[in-house]
């Protein structure tokens, strides 16, 4: 199964404080372990929310708000995608992550196409296929 | 299972291969190393529910296994002291062995893991034994899981593994990475084993068992490990690329009733874009390392052509045909020739495909291969030669083992008769 490991934002990440060399090195080693375990699929850090936007859907036009956003705990500073055998295995890997005191990681299972079941009808699938085809044409152009 | 047991199970899956690899370096005996690792696991199962899981469970397990190993050496030594004539030399040797163990266990384990992979795929073993041993030691699958995946009895697989371990010990296969030409030969064996495992999961669309798609995942994971350990090997990246791209199609390859769906008819929205991106990245890495790709690199490049086409109609058949020419020049395989004919027919029309195919008709290896008449029938239909096509479809239907395939072929034969 695939899981997304979410790195929660904190005051430092929101202030755009870059990690120290030591932390970067430790993180590099950790990532290397993940790669050598063959479970890491992707991973990236995110810029602070001050550079982000939020789009709120209302009855009228969607409303766009510029960052930064409050509620630091609910913001995301980065993520990994892993392919693991079980949630327990994901937890064991997360425990090995070199994080500082107070940091928080969250593990969420990723939906696969079949998880959507009947609701993902052939028509919807066909539509997604068409959209994807167009999107890919754009990215290749 | 309690929560601790779930955790121990997860930790075991993460640590097992490294543990066995480290212990094999010391004991020079895979069987013994595995026993020591298992004993360490038993100790953990006994103690961790009471004491809690240690902060560094891997190091803990290694230390426990190490203590076991030292115990064994001491006992062996004790047994020998009871014999009258033990020399001082023997004593010194044991001391040395102990020190070597200490050093071995403190070393980084990456290389050990690579060595363990190379031993598990050693050419002195049969291909069956290689796949079983690799899944057992590197993949950490249980004998029961391997048996289920290969639709065999647990006893058969267990025996195969025991025999493999004995063969390695009897032949005194050293726990080291070969060099030069032998490294290449062995690397190819490793790649072949991983691809065999992958295909076992991939081609078995008929299997109801959950283990079979999981074999794909396992082979892919092991290949990623291999690429992490041998980053300079183009063909290893080619293998990873090929598997990532093929695995990206897993969900699109069968219909709701389990019927196989051919590549060009698949719903491409179901292709896993993350895996495709990873596959293309691995291919780029392989291509950066060599201008003369091997068989896996070429196959990955072909797979990539399909992955890059948003719709089947967008497929770059010129490039695929050229890649099959390249592959055919290397492989001398009738199955490759068959695929080459299909690629050329897509590029230049059915007559070109038919000409290439007809050159294969005398091929002994393809006599009983249903795809030859099936593909030939396909070309003939496109050329409007329906009567000949019908004969080919009926011949193909008689050759295939797969019931679903057979009914499809007979339907096509009937359609030819009516037109």
Coordinates of C-alpha atoms in Angstrom, one line a residue:
Chain A
X1 CA 0.0 0.0 0.0
X2 CA 1.0 3.6 -0.5
X3 CA 1.2 6.1 2.3
X4 CA 1.9 9.8 2.3
X5 CA 4.0 10.9 5.2
X6 CA 3.2 14.5 6.0
X7 CA 5.7 16.8 7.7
X8 CA 3.8 19.3 9.8
X9 CA 4.8 23.0 9.6
X10 CA 6.1 24.8 12.7
X11 CA 7.2 28.4 13.5
X12 CA 10.6 27.8 11.9
X13 CA 9.4 26.3 8.6
X14 CA 6.8 29.0 8.3
X15 CA 9.4 31.7 8.9
X16 CA 11.4 30.1 6.1
X17 CA 14.3 29.1 8.4
X18 CA 16.5 26.7 6.5
X19 CA 17.5 23.5 8.2
X20 CA 21.1 23.3 9.6
X21 CA 23.8 21.3 7.7
X22 CA 23.6 18.6 10.4
X23 CA 19.9 18.2 9.9
X24 CA 20.2 18.2 6.2
X25 CA 22.9 15.6 6.4
X26 CA 20.9 13.4 8.8
X27 CA 17.9 13.8 6.5
X28 CA 20.0 12.9 3.5
X29 CA 21.1 9.7 5.3
X30 CA 17.6 8.9 6.2
X31 CA 16.4 9.4 2.6
X32 CA 19.2 7.1 1.5
X33 CA 18.0 4.4 3.8
X34 CA 14.5 4.8 2.5
X35 CA 15.8 4.5 -1.1
X36 CA 17.9 1.5 -0.2
X37 CA 14.8 -0.1 1.4
X38 CA 13.1 0.4 -2.0
X39 CA 10.1 2.0 -0.4
X40 CA 10.6 5.7 -1.2
X41 CA 8.6 6.9 -4.2
X42 CA 8.7 10.6 -3.9
X43 CA 9.3 13.4 -1.4
X44 CA 9.6 17.1 -1.4
X45 CA 9.7 20.1 0.9
X46 CA 7.3 23.0 0.6
X47 CA 7.9 26.7 0.7
X48 CA 6.3 28.6 3.7
X49 CA 2.6 29.3 3.4
X50 CA 3.4 33.0 3.0
X51 CA 4.1 32.1 -0.6
X52 CA 0.9 30.1 -0.9
X53 CA -2.6 30.8 -1.8
X54 CA -6.0 29.5 -0.6
X55 CA -9.1 29.3 -2.7
X56 CA -12.3 29.1 -0.8
X57 CA -15.4 28.0 -2.6
X58 CA -18.6 29.9 -1.9
X59 CA -21.9 30.3 -3.5
X60 CA -20.6 33.1 -5.6
X61 CA -17.1 33.3 -7.1
X62 CA -14.4 31.3 -5.4
X63 CA -12.5 33.6 -3.1
X64 CA -8.7 33.7 -3.2
X65 CA -6.7 34.5 -0.1
X66 CA -2.9 35.1 0.0
X67 CA -0.8 33.4 2.6
X68 CA 0.6 33.3 5.2
X69 CA -2.1 31.2 7.0
X70 CA -2.6 30.8 10.7
X71 CA -3.1 27.5 12.4
X72 CA 0.5 26.4 12.0
X73 CA -0.3 22.9 13.2
X74 CA -2.5 22.2 10.2
X75 CA 0.0 23.4 7.6
X76 CA 2.2 21.2 5.7
X77 CA 6.0 21.7 5.3
X78 CA 6.8 18.7 3.2
X79 CA 5.9 15.1 2.3
X80 CA 7.1 11.7 1.3
X81 CA 5.3 9.0 -0.7
X82 CA 6.2 5.5 0.3
X83 CA 5.2 2.0 -0.7
X84 CA 5.1 -0.2 2.4
X85 CA 3.6 -3.5 3.4
X86 CA 1.6 -2.2 6.3
X87 CA 0.7 0.9 8.4
X88 CA 2.9 -0.6 11.1
X89 CA 5.9 -0.7 8.8
X90 CA 5.3 2.9 7.9
X91 CA 5.2 3.8 11.6
X92 CA 8.5 2.0 12.1
X93 CA 10.1 3.9 9.3
X94 CA 8.7 7.2 10.5
X95 CA 10.1 6.6 14.0
X96 CA 13.6 6.5 12.5
X97 CA 13.2 9.9 10.9
X98 CA 15.7 12.5 12.4
X99 CA 13.2 15.1 13.6
X100 CA 13.6 17.7 16.4
X101 CA 11.7 17.7 19.6
X102 CA 8.1 18.8 19.1
X103 CA 8.1 18.0 15.4
X104 CA 5.2 16.0 14.1
X105 CA 4.7 13.7 11.2
X106 CA 1.4 12.3 10.0
X107 CA 0.9 9.1 8.0
X108 CA -2.1 8.8 5.6
X109 CA -2.9 5.9 3.3
X110 CA -3.3 6.8 -0.4
X111 CA -6.5 5.9 -2.3
X112 CA -6.0 3.5 -5.2
X113 CA -8.4 3.6 -8.2
X114 CA -10.2 0.4 -7.0
X115 CA -10.8 2.0 -3.6
X116 CA -13.4 4.3 -5.3
X117 CA -15.4 1.2 -6.2
X118 CA -18.7 1.7 -8.1
X119 CA -18.7 5.5 -7.7
X120 CA -15.8 5.7 -10.2
X121 CA -18.0 4.8 -13.2
X122 CA -16.7 4.0 -16.7
X123 CA -17.9 7.4 -17.8
X124 CA -15.9 9.2 -15.1
X125 CA -12.9 7.1 -16.0
X126 CA -13.3 8.0 -19.7
X127 CA -13.5 11.6 -18.7
X128 CA -10.4 11.4 -16.6
X129 CA -8.6 9.7 -19.4
X130 CA -9.6 12.5 -21.9
X131 CA -8.5 15.2 -19.5
X132 CA -5.3 13.4 -18.7
X133 CA -4.5 13.1 -22.4
X134 CA -5.0 16.8 -22.9
X135 CA -2.9 17.7 -19.9
X136 CA -0.1 15.5 -21.0
X137 CA -0.2 17.1 -24.5
X138 CA 0.2 20.5 -22.8
X139 CA 3.1 19.4 -20.6
X140 CA 4.9 17.9 -23.6
X141 CA 4.3 20.9 -25.8
Chain B
X1 CA -1.7 -10.0 17.5
X2 CA -1.0 -7.3 20.0
X3 CA 0.2 -3.9 19.0
X4 CA 3.7 -4.8 20.0
X5 CA 3.6 -7.9 17.9
X6 CA 2.5 -5.9 14.9
X7 CA 5.4 -3.6 15.5
X8 CA 7.9 -6.5 15.9
X9 CA 6.6 -7.9 12.6
X10 CA 7.2 -4.6 10.9
X11 CA 10.6 -4.1 12.4
X12 CA 11.5 -7.7 11.4
X13 CA 10.6 -7.1 7.8
X14 CA 12.7 -3.9 7.8
X15 CA 15.8 -5.4 9.5
X16 CA 15.8 -9.0 8.5
X17 CA 17.9 -8.8 5.3
X18 CA 20.5 -6.5 6.8
X19 CA 20.7 -8.7 9.9
X20 CA 21.3 -11.9 7.9
X21 CA 23.7 -10.1 5.6
X22 CA 25.8 -8.9 8.5
X23 CA 25.8 -12.3 10.2
X24 CA 26.6 -14.1 6.9
X25 CA 29.8 -12.1 6.6
X26 CA 30.9 -13.4 9.9
X27 CA 29.7 -17.0 9.9
X28 CA 30.3 -17.5 6.2
X29 CA 27.2 -19.6 6.2
X30 CA 23.8 -18.3 5.2
X31 CA 22.0 -21.1 7.0
X32 CA 23.7 -20.3 10.3
X33 CA 23.2 -16.6 9.8
X34 CA 19.5 -17.1 9.3
X35 CA 19.3 -19.2 12.4
X36 CA 21.0 -16.6 14.5
X37 CA 18.8 -13.9 13.2
X38 CA 15.7 -16.0 13.9
X39 CA 16.9 -16.6 17.4
X40 CA 17.4 -12.9 17.9
X41 CA 13.8 -12.4 16.7
X42 CA 12.6 -15.0 19.3
X43 CA 14.4 -13.1 22.0
X44 CA 12.7 -9.9 20.9
X45 CA 9.3 -11.6 20.9
X46 CA 9.9 -12.7 24.5
X47 CA 11.3 -9.4 25.8
X48 CA 9.8 -6.5 23.9
X49 CA 6.2 -7.0 25.0
X50 CA 7.5 -6.7 28.6
X51 CA 10.3 -4.1 28.3
X52 CA 8.9 -2.1 25.4
X53 CA 10.5 -1.7 22.0
X54 CA 14.0 -0.4 22.2
X55 CA 15.0 2.9 20.6
X56 CA 17.2 1.3 18.0
X57 CA 15.5 -2.1 17.3
X58 CA 17.9 -3.0 14.5
X59 CA 20.9 -2.5 16.6
X60 CA 19.2 -4.4 19.4
X61 CA 18.5 -7.4 17.2
X62 CA 22.1 -7.3 15.9
X63 CA 23.5 -7.3 19.4
X64 CA 21.2 -10.2 20.4
X65 CA 22.3 -12.2 17.4
X66 CA 25.9 -11.4 18.1
X67 CA 25.6 -12.7 21.6
X68 CA 24.1 -15.9 20.3
X69 CA 27.0 -16.2 17.8
X70 CA 29.6 -15.7 20.6
X71 CA 27.8 -18.3 22.7
X72 CA 28.0 -20.8 19.9
X73 CA 31.7 -20.2 19.4
X74 CA 32.3 -20.6 23.1
X75 CA 30.4 -23.8 23.2
X76 CA 32.2 -25.1 20.2
X77 CA 35.4 -24.2 21.8
X78 CA 34.4 -25.8 25.1
X79 CA 33.5 -29.0 23.3
X80 CA 36.9 -28.9 21.6
X81 CA 38.8 -28.3 24.8
X82 CA 37.4 -31.6 26.1
X83 CA 39.3 -33.3 23.4
X84 CA 42.9 -33.8 24.4
X85 CA 44.7 -32.3 21.5
X86 CA 43.7 -28.8 20.8
X87 CA 46.4 -26.5 19.7
X88 CA 47.0 -23.0 20.7
X89 CA 46.6 -22.0 17.1
X90 CA 42.9 -23.0 17.3
X91 CA 42.5 -20.7 20.3
X92 CA 44.0 -17.8 18.5
X93 CA 41.8 -18.4 15.5
X94 CA 38.7 -18.3 17.7
X95 CA 39.8 -15.0 19.3
X96 CA 40.4 -13.6 15.9
X97 CA 37.0 -14.7 14.8
X98 CA 35.4 -13.0 17.8
X99 CA 37.2 -9.8 17.0
X100 CA 36.2 -10.0 13.4
X101 CA 32.6 -10.4 14.4
X102 CA 32.8 -7.3 16.6
X103 CA 34.2 -5.3 13.6
X104 CA 31.8 -6.9 11.1
X105 CA 28.8 -6.0 13.2
X106 CA 29.8 -2.3 13.6
X107 CA 30.2 -1.8 9.9
X108 CA 27.7 -0.1 7.6
X109 CA 25.5 -2.8 6.1
X110 CA 24.9 -1.6 2.5
X111 CA 27.6 -3.7 1.0
X112 CA 26.6 -6.7 3.0
X113 CA 23.2 -6.5 1.6
X114 CA 24.5 -6.3 -1.9
X115 CA 26.7 -9.4 -1.3
X116 CA 23.7 -11.2 0.1
X117 CA 21.8 -10.4 -3.1
X118 CA 24.7 -11.7 -5.2
X119 CA 24.9 -14.9 -3.2
X120 CA 21.1 -15.6 -3.3
X121 CA 21.3 -15.3 -7.1
X122 CA 24.4 -17.4 -7.5
X123 CA 24.6 -19.4 -10.7
X124 CA 25.4 -22.6 -8.9
X125 CA 21.8 -22.6 -7.8
X126 CA 18.9 -23.5 -10.1
X127 CA 16.7 -20.7 -11.2
X128 CA 13.9 -21.9 -8.9
X129 CA 16.3 -21.9 -6.0
X130 CA 17.6 -18.5 -6.8
X131 CA 14.1 -16.9 -6.8
X132 CA 13.1 -18.7 -3.6
X133 CA 16.2 -17.8 -1.7
X134 CA 16.1 -14.2 -2.9
X135 CA 12.5 -13.8 -1.8
X136 CA 13.3 -15.4 1.5
X137 CA 16.5 -13.7 2.5
X138 CA 16.2 -10.3 0.8
X139 CA 12.5 -9.9 0.5
X140 CA 11.9 -11.4 3.9
X141 CA 8.9 -13.4 2.7
X142 CA 8.0 -16.5 4.7
X143 CA 8.3 -20.0 3.1
X144 CA 4.5 -20.1 3.2
X145 CA 4.2 -16.8 1.3
X146 CA 6.6 -17.9 -1.4
X147 CA 4.8 -21.2 -1.8
X148 CA 1.5 -19.4 -2.2
X149 CA 3.0 -17.0 -4.8
X150 CA 4.4 -19.9 -6.9
X151 CA 1.3 -22.1 -6.3
X152 CA 3.4 -24.8 -4.7
X153 CA 3.4 -26.6 -1.5
X154 CA 5.2 -25.2 1.5
X155 CA 7.3 -28.4 1.8
X156 CA 8.6 -28.0 -1.8
X157 CA 9.7 -24.5 -1.2
X158 CA 11.2 -25.2 2.2
X159 CA 13.1 -28.1 0.7
X160 CA 14.3 -25.9 -2.2
X161 CA 15.6 -23.3 0.2
X162 CA 17.3 -25.8 2.5
X163 CA 19.0 -27.4 -0.5
X164 CA 20.1 -24.1 -1.9
X165 CA 21.7 -23.1 1.4
X166 CA 23.5 -26.4 1.5
X167 CA 24.7 -26.1 -2.0
X168 CA 26.2 -22.7 -1.2
X169 CA 27.9 -24.1 1.9
X170 CA 29.1 -27.2 0.1
X171 CA 30.5 -25.2 -2.8
X172 CA 32.1 -22.8 -0.3
X173 CA 30.7 -19.8 -2.2
X174 CA 32.5 -16.9 -0.8
X175 CA 30.6 -14.0 0.8
X176 CA 32.1 -11.3 -1.5
X177 CA 31.4 -9.3 -4.5
X178 CA 32.9 -10.8 -7.7
X179 CA 35.1 -8.5 -9.9
X180 CA 35.4 -7.7 -13.5
X181 CA 33.8 -10.1 -16.0
X182 CA 32.4 -12.3 -13.3
X183 CA 30.7 -9.3 -11.7
X184 CA 29.0 -8.6 -15.0
X185 CA 27.9 -12.2 -15.3
X186 CA 26.6 -12.3 -11.8
X187 CA 24.9 -8.9 -12.1
X188 CA 23.0 -10.3 -15.1
X189 CA 21.9 -13.3 -13.0
X190 CA 20.7 -11.0 -10.3
X191 CA 18.8 -8.9 -12.8
X192 CA 17.3 -12.0 -14.4
X193 CA 16.1 -13.4 -11.0
X194 CA 14.5 -10.1 -10.1
X195 CA 12.7 -9.9 -13.5
X196 CA 11.6 -13.5 -13.1
X197 CA 10.0 -12.7 -9.8
X198 CA 8.4 -9.6 -11.3
X199 CA 7.0 -11.6 -14.2
X200 CA 5.7 -14.3 -11.9
X201 CA 3.5 -11.7 -10.4
X202 CA 2.8 -9.7 -13.6
X203 CA 1.8 -12.4 -16.1
X204 CA -0.3 -14.3 -13.6
X205 CA -3.4 -12.3 -14.1
X206 CA -5.5 -15.4 -13.6
X207 CA -4.2 -16.0 -10.1
X208 CA -6.8 -15.0 -7.4
X209 CA -4.1 -15.0 -4.8
X210 CA -3.1 -11.7 -3.3
X211 CA 0.5 -12.7 -3.3
X212 CA 1.0 -12.5 -7.0
X213 CA 0.7 -8.8 -7.6
X214 CA 2.6 -8.5 -4.4
X215 CA 5.5 -10.3 -6.1
X216 CA 5.6 -7.5 -8.6
X217 CA 5.9 -5.0 -5.8
X218 CA 8.5 -7.1 -4.1
X219 CA 10.6 -7.4 -7.2
X220 CA 10.4 -3.7 -7.9
X221 CA 11.4 -2.9 -4.3
X222 CA 14.4 -5.3 -4.5
X223 CA 15.4 -3.7 -7.8
X224 CA 15.2 -0.2 -6.3
X225 CA 17.5 -1.5 -3.6
X226 CA 19.9 -2.9 -6.1
X227 CA 19.9 0.4 -8.0
X228 CA 20.6 2.2 -4.7
X229 CA 23.5 -0.1 -4.1
X230 CA 24.9 -0.1 -7.6
X231 CA 24.2 3.4 -8.8
X232 CA 26.7 3.2 -11.7
X233 CA 25.1 0.3 -13.5
X234 CA 23.1 1.3 -16.4
X235 CA 21.4 -2.0 -16.9
X236 CA 20.2 -2.0 -13.3
X237 CA 18.5 1.3 -13.8
X238 CA 17.1 -0.1 -17.1
X239 CA 15.6 -2.9 -15.1
X240 CA 14.1 -0.5 -12.6
X241 CA 12.7 1.6 -15.4
X242 CA 11.2 -1.4 -17.1
X243 CA 9.5 -2.6 -13.9
X244 CA 8.2 0.8 -12.8
X245 CA 6.6 1.4 -16.2
X246 CA 5.1 -2.1 -16.4
X247 CA 3.9 -1.9 -12.9
X248 CA 2.2 1.5 -13.6
X249 CA -0.2 -0.5 -15.8
X250 CA -1.2 -3.1 -13.2
X251 CA -4.6 -1.7 -12.6
X252 CA -5.4 -1.3 -16.3
X253 CA -4.5 -4.8 -17.4
X254 CA -7.6 -6.6 -16.4
X255 CA -11.3 -5.8 -16.8
X256 CA -14.0 -6.1 -14.1
X257 CA -14.3 -9.9 -14.7
X258 CA -10.6 -10.5 -14.7
X259 CA -10.3 -10.6 -18.5
X260 CA -6.9 -9.4 -19.8
X261 CA -6.9 -6.0 -21.6
X262 CA -4.3 -5.5 -24.2
X263 CA -1.9 -2.6 -24.0
X264 CA -3.4 -0.6 -26.8
X265 CA -7.0 -1.0 -25.4
X266 CA -6.1 -0.1 -21.8
X267 CA -7.7 2.9 -20.1
X268 CA -4.6 5.0 -19.7
X269 CA -6.3 7.0 -16.9
X270 CA -5.7 4.0 -14.8
X271 CA -1.9 4.0 -15.4
X272 CA -0.1 5.1 -12.3
X273 CA 1.5 8.4 -13.2
X274 CA 3.9 8.4 -10.2
X275 CA 5.3 5.1 -11.3
X276 CA 5.6 6.3 -14.9
X277 CA 7.5 9.4 -13.8
X278 CA 9.8 7.2 -11.7
X279 CA 10.3 4.8 -14.6
X280 CA 11.1 7.6 -17.0
X281 CA 13.6 9.1 -14.5
X282 CA 15.3 5.7 -14.1
X283 CA 15.5 5.3 -17.9
X284 CA 17.1 8.8 -18.2
X285 CA 19.6 7.7 -15.6
X286 CA 20.3 4.5 -17.5
X287 CA 20.7 6.4 -20.8
X288 CA 23.1 8.9 -19.1
X289 CA 25.3 6.0 -18.1
X290 CA 25.5 4.2 -21.4
X291 CA 24.9 4.8 -25.1
X292 CA 24.7 1.0 -25.7
X293 CA 21.8 -0.2 -23.6
X294 CA 21.3 -3.8 -22.7
X295 CA 18.2 -5.9 -23.2
X296 CA 16.4 -4.4 -20.1
X297 CA 17.4 -0.8 -21.1
X298 CA 16.0 -1.3 -24.6
X299 CA 12.8 -2.9 -23.3
X300 CA 12.5 0.0 -20.9
X301 CA 12.8 2.4 -23.7
X302 CA 10.1 0.6 -25.6
X303 CA 7.8 0.6 -22.5
X304 CA 8.6 4.3 -22.1
X305 CA 7.3 5.0 -25.7
X306 CA 3.9 3.6 -24.7
X307 CA 4.0 5.4 -21.3
X308 CA 4.6 8.8 -23.0
X309 CA 1.7 8.4 -25.4
X310 CA -1.4 9.9 -23.9
X311 CA -3.6 7.9 -26.3
X312 CA -2.8 4.7 -28.1
X313 CA -3.1 6.6 -31.3
X314 CA -0.2 8.8 -30.3
X315 CA 2.2 6.0 -29.9
X316 CA 5.6 6.6 -31.6
X317 CA 5.8 3.4 -33.7
X318 CA 8.8 4.6 -35.6
X319 CA 10.9 4.7 -32.5
X320 CA 9.4 1.4 -31.1
X321 CA 10.2 -0.4 -34.4
X322 CA 13.7 1.0 -34.3
X323 CA 14.1 -0.2 -30.7
X324 CA 12.9 -3.7 -31.6
X325 CA 15.4 -3.8 -34.4
X326 CA 18.1 -3.0 -31.8
X327 CA 16.7 -5.6 -29.5
X328 CA 16.4 -8.3 -32.2
X329 CA 20.1 -7.7 -33.2
X330 CA 21.1 -8.5 -29.6
X331 CA 18.7 -11.2 -28.6
X332 CA 18.1 -13.6 -31.5
X333 CA 14.8 -14.5 -29.9
X334 CA 11.7 -15.5 -31.9
X335 CA 9.5 -13.9 -29.4
X336 CA 11.3 -10.6 -29.9
X337 CA 11.0 -11.1 -33.7
X338 CA 7.3 -11.5 -33.3
X339 CA 7.0 -8.3 -31.4
X340 CA 9.2 -6.6 -33.9
X341 CA 6.8 -7.7 -36.7
X342 CA 3.9 -6.1 -34.8
X343 CA 5.8 -2.9 -34.3
X344 CA 6.8 -2.7 -37.9
X345 CA 3.2 -3.4 -39.0
X346 CA 2.0 -0.5 -36.9
X347 CA 4.7 1.7 -38.5
X348 CA 4.5 0.6 -42.1
X349 CA 1.3 -1.4 -42.5
X350 CA 0.2 -5.1 -42.2
X351 CA 2.0 -6.3 -45.3
X352 CA 5.4 -5.4 -43.7
X353 CA 4.4 -7.2 -40.5
X354 CA 3.3 -10.2 -42.5
X355 CA 6.6 -10.4 -44.4
X356 CA 8.6 -10.3 -41.2
X357 CA 6.3 -12.9 -39.6
X358 CA 6.5 -15.3 -42.5
X359 CA 10.2 -15.4 -42.1
X360 CA 9.5 -17.0 -38.7
X361 CA 7.1 -19.7 -39.8
X362 CA 9.8 -22.4 -39.8
X363 CA 10.9 -21.5 -36.3
X364 CA 10.9 -24.6 -34.1
X365 CA 10.5 -22.6 -30.8
X366 CA 7.3 -21.0 -32.1
X367 CA 5.6 -24.2 -33.3
X368 CA 3.3 -24.3 -30.3
X369 CA 3.2 -20.6 -29.6
X370 CA -0.4 -19.4 -30.1
X371 CA 0.6 -15.8 -30.6
X372 CA 2.2 -16.5 -33.9
X373 CA -1.0 -17.6 -35.8
X374 CA -3.0 -15.1 -33.7
X375 CA -0.9 -12.1 -34.8
X376 CA -0.7 -13.5 -38.3
X377 CA -4.5 -13.7 -38.4
X378 CA -4.6 -10.1 -37.3
X379 CA -2.4 -9.0 -40.2
X380 CA -4.4 -11.0 -42.6
X381 CA -7.7 -9.5 -41.5
X382 CA -6.3 -6.0 -42.0
X383 CA -5.2 -7.1 -45.5
X384 CA -8.8 -8.3 -46.2
X385 CA -7.7 -12.0 -46.5
X386 CA -10.5 -13.3 -44.3
X387 CA -10.4 -17.0 -45.2
X388 CA -6.7 -17.3 -44.4
X389 CA -7.2 -15.3 -41.3
X390 CA -9.9 -17.7 -40.1
X391 CA -7.6 -20.7 -40.4
X392 CA -5.0 -18.8 -38.4
X393 CA -7.4 -17.9 -35.6
X394 CA -8.6 -21.5 -35.3
X395 CA -5.0 -22.7 -35.2
X396 CA -4.2 -20.2 -32.5
X397 CA -7.3 -21.2 -30.5
X398 CA -6.2 -24.8 -30.6
X399 CA -2.8 -23.8 -29.2
X400 CA -3.6 -21.5 -26.3
X401 CA -3.9 -22.8 -22.8
X402 CA -6.1 -20.0 -21.7
X403 CA -9.9 -20.5 -21.9
X404 CA -10.7 -16.8 -22.2
X405 CA -8.1 -16.3 -24.9
X406 CA -9.5 -19.3 -26.8
X407 CA -13.1 -18.1 -26.8
X408 CA -11.9 -14.7 -28.0
X409 CA -9.9 -16.3 -30.8
X410 CA -12.9 -18.5 -31.9
X411 CA -15.0 -15.3 -32.0
X412 CA -12.6 -13.7 -34.3
X413 CA -12.5 -16.8 -36.5
X414 CA -16.3 -16.7 -36.7
X415 CA -16.2 -13.1 -37.6
X416 CA -13.9 -13.8 -40.5
X417 CA -16.2 -16.5 -41.8
X418 CA -19.1 -14.0 -41.9
X419 CA -17.2 -11.3 -43.7

